[in-house]
mmCIF file with all atom_site columns, C-alpha atoms in Angstrom:
data_model
loop_
_atom_site.group_PDB
_atom_site.id
_atom_site.type_symbol
_atom_site.label_atom_id
_atom_site.label_alt_id
_atom_site.label_comp_id
_atom_site.label_asym_id
_atom_site.label_entity_id
_atom_site.label_seq_id
_atom_site.pdbx_PDB_ins_code
_atom_site.Cartn_x
_atom_site.Cartn_y
_atom_site.Cartn_z
_atom_site.occupancy
_atom_site.B_iso_or_equiv
_atom_site.pdbx_formal_charge
_atom_site.auth_seq_id
_atom_site.auth_comp_id
_atom_site.auth_asym_id
_atom_site.auth_atom_id
_atom_site.pdbx_PDB_model_num
ATOM 1   C CA . VAL A 1 1   ? 0.000  0.000   0.000  1.00 44.00 ? 26  VAL A CA 1
ATOM 2   C CA . ALA A 1 2   ? 1.599  3.232   -1.127 1.00 48.00 ? 27  ALA A CA 1
ATOM 3   C CA . GLN A 1 3   ? 1.697  6.048   1.396  1.00 55.00 ? 28  GLN A CA 1
ATOM 4   C CA . LYS A 1 4   ? 1.789  9.778   0.852  1.00 73.00 ? 29  LYS A CA 1
ATOM 5   C CA . PRO A 1 5   ? 5.413  10.919  1.200  1.00 75.00 ? 30  PRO A CA 1
ATOM 6   C CA . LEU A 1 6   ? 4.855  13.007  4.328  1.00 82.00 ? 31  LEU A CA 1
ATOM 7   C CA . ARG A 1 7   ? 2.831  10.261  5.995  1.00 89.00 ? 32  ARG A CA 1
ATOM 8   C CA . HIS A 1 8   ? 5.643  7.782   5.290  1.00 92.00 ? 33  HIS A CA 1
ATOM 9   C CA . VAL A 1 9   ? 8.186  10.142  6.867  1.00 94.00 ? 34  VAL A CA 1
ATOM 10  C CA . GLU A 1 10  ? 5.933  10.604  9.902  1.00 95.00 ? 35  GLU A CA 1
ATOM 11  C CA . ASN A 1 11  ? 5.514  6.836   10.251 1.00 95.00 ? 36  ASN A CA 1
ATOM 12  C CA . VAL A 1 12  ? 9.269  6.275   10.165 1.00 96.00 ? 37  VAL A CA 1
ATOM 13  C CA . ILE A 1 13  ? 9.935  9.067   12.675 1.00 96.00 ? 38  ILE A CA 1
ATOM 14  C CA . LEU A 1 14  ? 7.440  7.647   15.151 1.00 97.00 ? 39  LEU A CA 1
ATOM 15  C CA . GLY A 1 15  ? 8.368  4.034   14.443 1.00 96.00 ? 40  GLY A CA 1
ATOM 16  C CA . LEU A 1 16  ? 12.024 4.768   15.186 1.00 96.00 ? 41  LEU A CA 1
ATOM 17  C CA . CYS A 1 17  ? 11.016 6.576   18.378 1.00 96.00 ? 42  CYS A CA 1
ATOM 18  C CA . VAL A 1 18  ? 9.163  3.466   19.530 1.00 95.00 ? 43  VAL A CA 1
ATOM 19  C CA . GLU A 1 19  ? 11.826 0.978   18.393 1.00 95.00 ? 44  GLU A CA 1
ATOM 20  C CA . HIS A 1 20  ? 14.694 2.991   19.852 1.00 94.00 ? 45  HIS A CA 1
ATOM 21  C CA . ALA A 1 21  ? 12.954 4.690   22.769 1.00 92.00 ? 46  ALA A CA 1
ATOM 22  C CA . GLU A 1 22  ? 16.344 5.487   24.298 1.00 90.00 ? 47  GLU A CA 1
ATOM 23  C CA . VAL A 1 23  ? 16.747 8.356   21.809 1.00 91.00 ? 48  VAL A CA 1
ATOM 24  C CA . LEU A 1 24  ? 13.712 10.144  23.211 1.00 90.00 ? 49  LEU A CA 1
ATOM 25  C CA . SER A 1 25  ? 15.770 11.670  26.006 1.00 87.00 ? 50  SER A CA 1
ATOM 26  C CA . ASP A 1 26  ? 17.700 13.653  23.381 1.00 89.00 ? 51  ASP A CA 1
ATOM 27  C CA . LEU A 1 27  ? 14.898 14.164  20.864 1.00 93.00 ? 52  LEU A CA 1
ATOM 28  C CA . ILE A 1 28  ? 11.658 14.561  22.801 1.00 89.00 ? 53  ILE A CA 1
ATOM 29  C CA . GLU A 1 29  ? 11.585 18.347  22.295 1.00 91.00 ? 54  GLU A CA 1
ATOM 30  C CA . GLU A 1 30  ? 12.101 17.967  18.553 1.00 93.00 ? 55  GLU A CA 1
ATOM 31  C CA . ILE A 1 31  ? 9.500  15.193  18.274 1.00 93.00 ? 56  ILE A CA 1
ATOM 32  C CA . THR A 1 32  ? 6.849  17.124  20.180 1.00 91.00 ? 57  THR A CA 1
ATOM 33  C CA . GLY A 1 33  ? 7.565  20.124  17.944 1.00 91.00 ? 58  GLY A CA 1
ATOM 34  C CA . VAL A 1 34  ? 6.719  18.245  14.738 1.00 92.00 ? 59  VAL A CA 1
ATOM 35  C CA . ASP A 1 35  ? 3.463  19.314  13.117 1.00 89.00 ? 60  ASP A CA 1
ATOM 36  C CA . PHE A 1 36  ? 2.031  15.908  12.261 1.00 91.00 ? 61  PHE A CA 1
ATOM 37  C CA . GLN A 1 37  ? -0.660 16.009  9.570  1.00 87.00 ? 62  GLN A CA 1
ATOM 38  C CA . ASP A 1 38  ? -3.052 13.690  11.374 1.00 91.00 ? 63  ASP A CA 1
ATOM 39  C CA . LYS A 1 39  ? -4.566 14.669  14.723 1.00 94.00 ? 64  LYS A CA 1
ATOM 40  C CA . LYS A 1 40  ? -4.325 11.076  15.938 1.00 95.00 ? 65  LYS A CA 1
ATOM 41  C CA . TYR A 1 41  ? -0.550 11.218  15.382 1.00 95.00 ? 66  TYR A CA 1
ATOM 42  C CA . LEU A 1 42  ? -0.374 14.424  17.429 1.00 95.00 ? 67  LEU A CA 1
ATOM 43  C CA . ALA A 1 43  ? -2.328 12.723  20.230 1.00 96.00 ? 68  ALA A CA 1
ATOM 44  C CA . PHE A 1 44  ? -0.026 9.688   19.966 1.00 96.00 ? 69  PHE A CA 1
ATOM 45  C CA . VAL A 1 45  ? 3.041  11.908  20.364 1.00 95.00 ? 70  VAL A CA 1
ATOM 46  C CA . GLU A 1 46  ? 1.470  13.551  23.423 1.00 94.00 ? 71  GLU A CA 1
ATOM 47  C CA . LYS A 1 47  ? 0.845  10.123  24.944 1.00 95.00 ? 72  LYS A CA 1
ATOM 48  C CA . LEU A 1 48  ? 4.356  8.963   24.030 1.00 94.00 ? 73  LEU A CA 1
ATOM 49  C CA . TYR A 1 49  ? 5.685  12.067  25.752 1.00 92.00 ? 74  TYR A CA 1
ATOM 50  C CA . SER A 1 50  ? 3.695  11.354  28.923 1.00 93.00 ? 75  SER A CA 1
ATOM 51  C CA . ILE A 1 51  ? 4.919  7.730   28.898 1.00 93.00 ? 76  ILE A CA 1
ATOM 52  C CA . PHE A 1 52  ? 8.467  9.010   28.438 1.00 91.00 ? 77  PHE A CA 1
ATOM 53  C CA . LEU A 1 53  ? 8.109  11.347  31.417 1.00 89.00 ? 78  LEU A CA 1
ATOM 54  C CA . GLY A 1 54  ? 6.828  8.493   33.585 1.00 87.00 ? 79  GLY A CA 1
ATOM 55  C CA . GLU A 1 55  ? 9.399  5.900   32.525 1.00 79.00 ? 80  GLU A CA 1
ATOM 56  C CA . ASN A 1 56  ? 12.352 7.932   31.221 1.00 63.00 ? 81  ASN A CA 1
ATOM 57  C CA . ALA A 1 57  ? 15.445 5.806   31.885 1.00 67.00 ? 82  ALA A CA 1
ATOM 58  C CA . HIS A 1 58  ? 13.630 2.488   31.540 1.00 80.00 ? 83  HIS A CA 1
ATOM 59  C CA . LEU A 1 59  ? 11.670 3.115   28.367 1.00 88.00 ? 84  LEU A CA 1
ATOM 60  C CA . THR A 1 60  ? 11.834 0.382   25.732 1.00 90.00 ? 85  THR A CA 1
ATOM 61  C CA . ALA A 1 61  ? 9.719  -0.564  22.729 1.00 91.00 ? 86  ALA A CA 1
ATOM 62  C CA . GLU A 1 62  ? 8.218  -3.403  24.745 1.00 89.00 ? 87  GLU A CA 1
ATOM 63  C CA . ARG A 1 63  ? 7.339  -1.026  27.574 1.00 90.00 ? 88  ARG A CA 1
ATOM 64  C CA . ILE A 1 64  ? 5.753  1.461   25.155 1.00 93.00 ? 89  ILE A CA 1
ATOM 65  C CA . HIS A 1 65  ? 3.593  -1.351  23.777 1.00 90.00 ? 90  HIS A CA 1
ATOM 66  C CA . GLN A 1 66  ? 2.572  -2.291  27.321 1.00 90.00 ? 91  GLN A CA 1
ATOM 67  C CA . LEU A 1 67  ? 1.759  1.256   28.437 1.00 92.00 ? 92  LEU A CA 1
ATOM 68  C CA . MET A 1 68  ? 0.117  2.623   25.296 1.00 93.00 ? 93  MET A CA 1
ATOM 69  C CA . PRO A 1 69  ? -3.668 2.810   25.804 1.00 94.00 ? 94  PRO A CA 1
ATOM 70  C CA . PRO A 1 70  ? -5.896 0.901   23.352 1.00 93.00 ? 95  PRO A CA 1
ATOM 71  C CA . GLU A 1 71  ? -7.104 4.094   21.645 1.00 95.00 ? 96  GLU A CA 1
ATOM 72  C CA . PHE A 1 72  ? -3.576 4.469   20.227 1.00 95.00 ? 97  PHE A CA 1
ATOM 73  C CA . PHE A 1 73  ? -3.139 0.883   19.038 1.00 93.00 ? 98  PHE A CA 1
ATOM 74  C CA . ASP A 1 74  ? -4.014 1.802   15.433 1.00 93.00 ? 99  ASP A CA 1
ATOM 75  C CA . VAL A 1 75  ? -1.221 4.400   15.287 1.00 95.00 ? 100 VAL A CA 1
ATOM 76  C CA . LEU A 1 76  ? 1.198  2.100   17.109 1.00 95.00 ? 101 LEU A CA 1
ATOM 77  C CA . ASN A 1 77  ? 0.438  -0.604  14.567 1.00 93.00 ? 102 ASN A CA 1
ATOM 78  C CA . GLU A 1 78  ? 0.878  1.814   11.616 1.00 93.00 ? 103 GLU A CA 1
ATOM 79  C CA . VAL A 1 79  ? 4.234  3.156   12.780 1.00 95.00 ? 104 VAL A CA 1
ATOM 80  C CA . HIS A 1 80  ? 5.765  0.154   14.514 1.00 95.00 ? 105 HIS A CA 1
ATOM 81  C CA . GLY A 1 81  ? 3.694  -3.008  14.316 1.00 91.00 ? 106 GLY A CA 1
ATOM 82  C CA . MET A 1 82  ? 1.702  -4.684  17.050 1.00 80.00 ? 107 MET A CA 1
ATOM 83  C CA . ALA A 1 83  ? 2.231  -8.133  18.465 1.00 67.00 ? 108 ALA A CA 1
ATOM 84  C CA . ASP A 1 84  ? -0.518 -10.641 19.096 1.00 67.00 ? 109 ASP A CA 1
ATOM 85  C CA . PRO A 1 85  ? -0.785 -10.670 22.904 1.00 67.00 ? 110 PRO A CA 1
ATOM 86  C CA . ASP A 1 86  ? -1.672 -14.376 22.862 1.00 67.00 ? 111 ASP A CA 1
ATOM 87  C CA . ALA A 1 87  ? 1.395  -15.354 20.831 1.00 64.00 ? 112 ALA A CA 1
ATOM 88  C CA . ASP A 1 88  ? 4.494  -17.082 22.124 1.00 67.00 ? 113 ASP A CA 1
ATOM 89  C CA . PRO A 1 89  ? 7.019  -14.484 23.474 1.00 66.00 ? 114 PRO A CA 1
ATOM 90  C CA . GLU A 1 90  ? 9.491  -15.220 20.675 1.00 69.00 ? 115 GLU A CA 1
ATOM 91  C CA . ILE A 1 91  ? 6.807  -14.684 18.029 1.00 66.00 ? 116 ILE A CA 1
ATOM 92  C CA . MET A 1 92  ? 5.657  -11.525 19.804 1.00 63.00 ? 117 MET A CA 1
ATOM 93  C CA . GLN A 1 93  ? 9.201  -10.182 19.630 1.00 66.00 ? 118 GLN A CA 1
ATOM 94  C CA . ARG A 1 94  ? 9.286  -10.720 15.840 1.00 68.00 ? 119 ARG A CA 1
ATOM 95  C CA . GLN A 1 95  ? 5.818  -9.222  15.356 1.00 75.00 ? 120 GLN A CA 1
ATOM 96  C CA . ARG A 1 96  ? 6.551  -6.133  17.438 1.00 82.00 ? 121 ARG A CA 1
ATOM 97  C CA . GLY A 1 97  ? 8.289  -3.702  15.092 1.00 88.00 ? 122 GLY A CA 1
ATOM 98  C CA . ALA A 1 98  ? 7.540  -5.679  11.910 1.00 90.00 ? 123 ALA A CA 1
ATOM 99  C CA . ARG A 1 99  ? 5.768  -2.711  10.326 1.00 92.00 ? 124 ARG A CA 1
ATOM 100 C CA . LEU A 1 100 ? 8.771  -0.430  10.917 1.00 94.00 ? 125 LEU A CA 1
ATOM 101 C CA . ARG A 1 101 ? 11.130 -3.019  9.440  1.00 92.00 ? 126 ARG A CA 1
ATOM 102 C CA . LYS A 1 102 ? 8.899  -3.168  6.364  1.00 92.00 ? 127 LYS A CA 1
ATOM 103 C CA . ILE A 1 103 ? 8.706  0.598   5.795  1.00 92.00 ? 128 ILE A CA 1
ATOM 104 C CA . PHE A 1 104 ? 12.300 1.320   6.889  1.00 92.00 ? 129 PHE A CA 1
ATOM 105 C CA . PRO A 1 105 ? 14.458 -1.774  6.292  1.00 91.00 ? 130 PRO A CA 1
ATOM 106 C CA . ALA A 1 106 ? 17.673 -0.061  7.464  1.00 90.00 ? 131 ALA A CA 1
ATOM 107 C CA . VAL A 1 107 ? 16.540 -0.738  11.029 1.00 90.00 ? 132 VAL A CA 1
ATOM 108 C CA . GLU A 1 108 ? 17.439 -4.413  10.423 1.00 88.00 ? 133 GLU A CA 1
ATOM 109 C CA . TYR A 1 109 ? 21.128 -3.474  10.333 1.00 87.00 ? 134 TYR A CA 1
ATOM 110 C CA . GLY A 1 110 ? 21.088 -2.499  14.006 1.00 88.00 ? 135 GLY A CA 1
ATOM 111 C CA . PRO A 1 111 ? 22.181 1.112   13.632 1.00 90.00 ? 136 PRO A CA 1
ATOM 112 C CA . SER A 1 112 ? 23.772 2.828   16.612 1.00 92.00 ? 137 SER A CA 1
ATOM 113 C CA . LEU A 1 113 ? 21.632 5.152   18.690 1.00 92.00 ? 138 LEU A CA 1
ATOM 114 C CA . ASP A 1 114 ? 23.591 8.102   17.274 1.00 93.00 ? 139 ASP A CA 1
ATOM 115 C CA . MET A 1 115 ? 22.660 7.025   13.755 1.00 93.00 ? 140 MET A CA 1
ATOM 116 C CA . VAL A 1 116 ? 19.027 6.535   14.754 1.00 95.00 ? 141 VAL A CA 1
ATOM 117 C CA . ALA A 1 117 ? 18.923 9.991   16.349 1.00 95.00 ? 142 ALA A CA 1
ATOM 118 C CA . GLU A 1 118 ? 20.497 11.612  13.290 1.00 95.00 ? 143 GLU A CA 1
ATOM 119 C CA . THR A 1 119 ? 18.076 9.734   11.013 1.00 94.00 ? 144 THR A CA 1
ATOM 120 C CA . ILE A 1 120 ? 15.143 11.067  13.019 1.00 96.00 ? 145 ILE A CA 1
ATOM 121 C CA . ARG A 1 121 ? 16.559 14.602  12.888 1.00 95.00 ? 146 ARG A CA 1
ATOM 122 C CA . ILE A 1 122 ? 17.030 14.352  9.125  1.00 95.00 ? 147 ILE A CA 1
ATOM 123 C CA . LEU A 1 123 ? 13.498 13.025  8.667  1.00 95.00 ? 148 LEU A CA 1
ATOM 124 C CA . ILE A 1 124 ? 12.113 15.868  10.778 1.00 95.00 ? 149 ILE A CA 1
ATOM 125 C CA . LEU A 1 125 ? 14.045 18.289  8.580  1.00 94.00 ? 150 LEU A CA 1
ATOM 126 C CA . LYS A 1 126 ? 12.670 16.568  5.463  1.00 92.00 ? 151 LYS A CA 1
ATOM 127 C CA . LYS A 1 127 ? 9.130  16.858  6.816  1.00 91.00 ? 152 LYS A CA 1
ATOM 128 C CA . ASN A 1 128 ? 9.688  20.517  7.650  1.00 88.00 ? 153 ASN A CA 1
ATOM 129 C CA . ILE A 1 129 ? 11.008 21.167  4.140  1.00 90.00 ? 154 ILE A CA 1
ATOM 130 C CA . GLU A 1 130 ? 7.954  19.517  2.576  1.00 87.00 ? 155 GLU A CA 1
ATOM 131 C CA . SER A 1 131 ? 5.584  21.422  4.858  1.00 82.00 ? 156 SER A CA 1
ATOM 132 C CA . PHE A 1 132 ? 7.417  24.685  4.173  1.00 82.00 ? 157 PHE A CA 1
ATOM 133 C CA . THR A 1 133 ? 7.310  24.022  0.421  1.00 85.00 ? 158 THR A CA 1
ATOM 134 C CA . ASN A 1 134 ? 3.560  23.399  0.607  1.00 81.00 ? 159 ASN A CA 1
ATOM 135 C CA . GLU A 1 135 ? 3.053  26.620  2.577  1.00 78.00 ? 160 GLU A CA 1
ATOM 136 C CA . ILE A 1 136 ? 5.051  28.602  0.017  1.00 79.00 ? 161 ILE A CA 1
ATOM 137 C CA . ALA A 1 137 ? 3.021  27.088  -2.802 1.00 80.00 ? 162 ALA A CA 1
ATOM 138 C CA . ALA A 1 138 ? -0.194 28.039  -1.023 1.00 79.00 ? 163 ALA A CA 1
ATOM 139 C CA . ASP A 1 139 ? 0.833  31.517  0.192  1.00 72.00 ? 164 ASP A CA 1
ATOM 140 C CA . GLY A 1 140 ? 3.506  32.520  -2.330 1.00 64.00 ? 165 GLY A CA 1
ATOM 141 C CA . ILE A 1 141 ? 1.408  34.917  -4.348 1.00 61.00 ? 166 ILE A CA 1
ATOM 142 C CA . ASP A 1 142 ? 0.302  36.732  -1.200 1.00 71.00 ? 167 ASP A CA 1
ATOM 143 C CA . LEU A 1 143 ? 3.852  37.495  -0.044 1.00 70.00 ? 168 LEU A CA 1
ATOM 144 C CA . ASP A 1 144 ? 5.561  40.742  -0.926 1.00 79.00 ? 169 ASP A CA 1
ATOM 145 C CA . PRO A 1 145 ? 8.630  40.253  -3.184 1.00 82.00 ? 170 PRO A CA 1
ATOM 146 C CA . HIS A 1 146 ? 11.205 40.745  -0.389 1.00 85.00 ? 171 HIS A CA 1
ATOM 147 C CA . ARG A 1 147 ? 9.466  38.330  1.954  1.00 79.00 ? 172 ARG A CA 1
ATOM 148 C CA . PHE A 1 148 ? 9.004  35.827  -0.880 1.00 80.00 ? 173 PHE A CA 1
ATOM 149 C CA . GLN A 1 149 ? 12.749 35.969  -1.690 1.00 84.00 ? 174 GLN A CA 1
ATOM 150 C CA . ALA A 1 150 ? 13.673 35.562  1.982  1.00 84.00 ? 175 ALA A CA 1
ATOM 151 C CA . THR A 1 151 ? 11.339 32.573  2.234  1.00 82.00 ? 176 THR A CA 1
ATOM 152 C CA . ILE A 1 152 ? 12.802 30.955  -0.882 1.00 85.00 ? 177 ILE A CA 1
ATOM 153 C CA . SER A 1 153 ? 16.338 31.550  0.451  1.00 90.00 ? 178 SER A CA 1
ATOM 154 C CA . ALA A 1 154 ? 15.442 29.954  3.797  1.00 88.00 ? 179 ALA A CA 1
ATOM 155 C CA . LEU A 1 155 ? 14.005 26.954  1.973  1.00 89.00 ? 180 LEU A CA 1
ATOM 156 C CA . ALA A 1 156 ? 17.152 26.623  -0.135 1.00 91.00 ? 181 ALA A CA 1
ATOM 157 C CA . GLU A 1 157 ? 19.288 26.645  3.040  1.00 93.00 ? 182 GLU A CA 1
ATOM 158 C CA . MET A 1 158 ? 17.104 23.954  4.595  1.00 90.00 ? 183 MET A CA 1
ATOM 159 C CA . ARG A 1 159 ? 17.458 21.814  1.467  1.00 92.00 ? 184 ARG A CA 1
ATOM 160 C CA . GLU A 1 160 ? 21.239 22.238  1.434  1.00 94.00 ? 185 GLU A CA 1
ATOM 161 C CA . ASP A 1 161 ? 21.434 21.279  5.101  1.00 91.00 ? 186 ASP A CA 1
ATOM 162 C CA . TYR A 1 162 ? 19.238 18.253  4.442  1.00 89.00 ? 187 TYR A CA 1
ATOM 163 C CA . SER A 1 163 ? 21.378 17.104  1.496  1.00 91.00 ? 188 SER A CA 1
ATOM 164 C CA . ARG A 1 164 ? 24.619 17.515  3.428  1.00 92.00 ? 189 ARG A CA 1
ATOM 165 C CA . ARG A 1 165 ? 23.334 15.673  6.488  1.00 91.00 ? 190 ARG A CA 1
ATOM 166 C CA . GLU A 1 166 ? 21.770 12.901  4.417  1.00 89.00 ? 191 GLU A CA 1
ATOM 167 C CA . GLU A 1 167 ? 25.030 12.356  2.528  1.00 90.00 ? 192 GLU A CA 1
ATOM 168 C CA . VAL A 1 168 ? 26.992 12.093  5.782  1.00 88.00 ? 193 VAL A CA 1
ATOM 169 C CA . LEU A 1 169 ? 24.462 9.622   7.187  1.00 84.00 ? 194 LEU A CA 1
ATOM 170 C CA . ASP A 1 170 ? 24.497 7.555   3.973  1.00 82.00 ? 195 ASP A CA 1
ATOM 171 C CA . GLN A 1 171 ? 28.266 7.226   4.282  1.00 82.00 ? 196 GLN A CA 1
ATOM 172 C CA . ARG A 1 172 ? 27.892 6.036   7.870  1.00 77.00 ? 197 ARG A CA 1
ATOM 173 C CA . PHE A 1 173 ? 25.307 3.403   6.869  1.00 70.00 ? 198 PHE A CA 1
#
């Protein structure tokens, strides 16, 4: 099933946050600052944040699955993959995170937490670029020429930063 590009990016961001919950201590401010397109994703992030605050040092993907209320199971399944609670523990372990591994296979290589954190930051930047581009397309004609040029320049800087950071990360992978 093909996803809209921004939705895919959002799914990977949140899936990585669940799979590698340890990175939340460094990224929680950035994650909560993301303007997710879907209100249920925003609510999921708020709940993830409250779970993080309650668990902090002991937060794992398994613990997130245990503590996430049922009203968020659909998002958790979309971004990470749910396990059948009646399954054998070994099967549950394979099921949990299967969706993330399908939409972002690089997670199978066991990247370091630094690489995961940088991937999330790059994906947030990519999402911000796409959102910014959409805003410019919608509001561009209403901006005065100086403001329009400043906006285009800021977008170009964001794209350059994204390209540079993505290239560095690709070399690390």
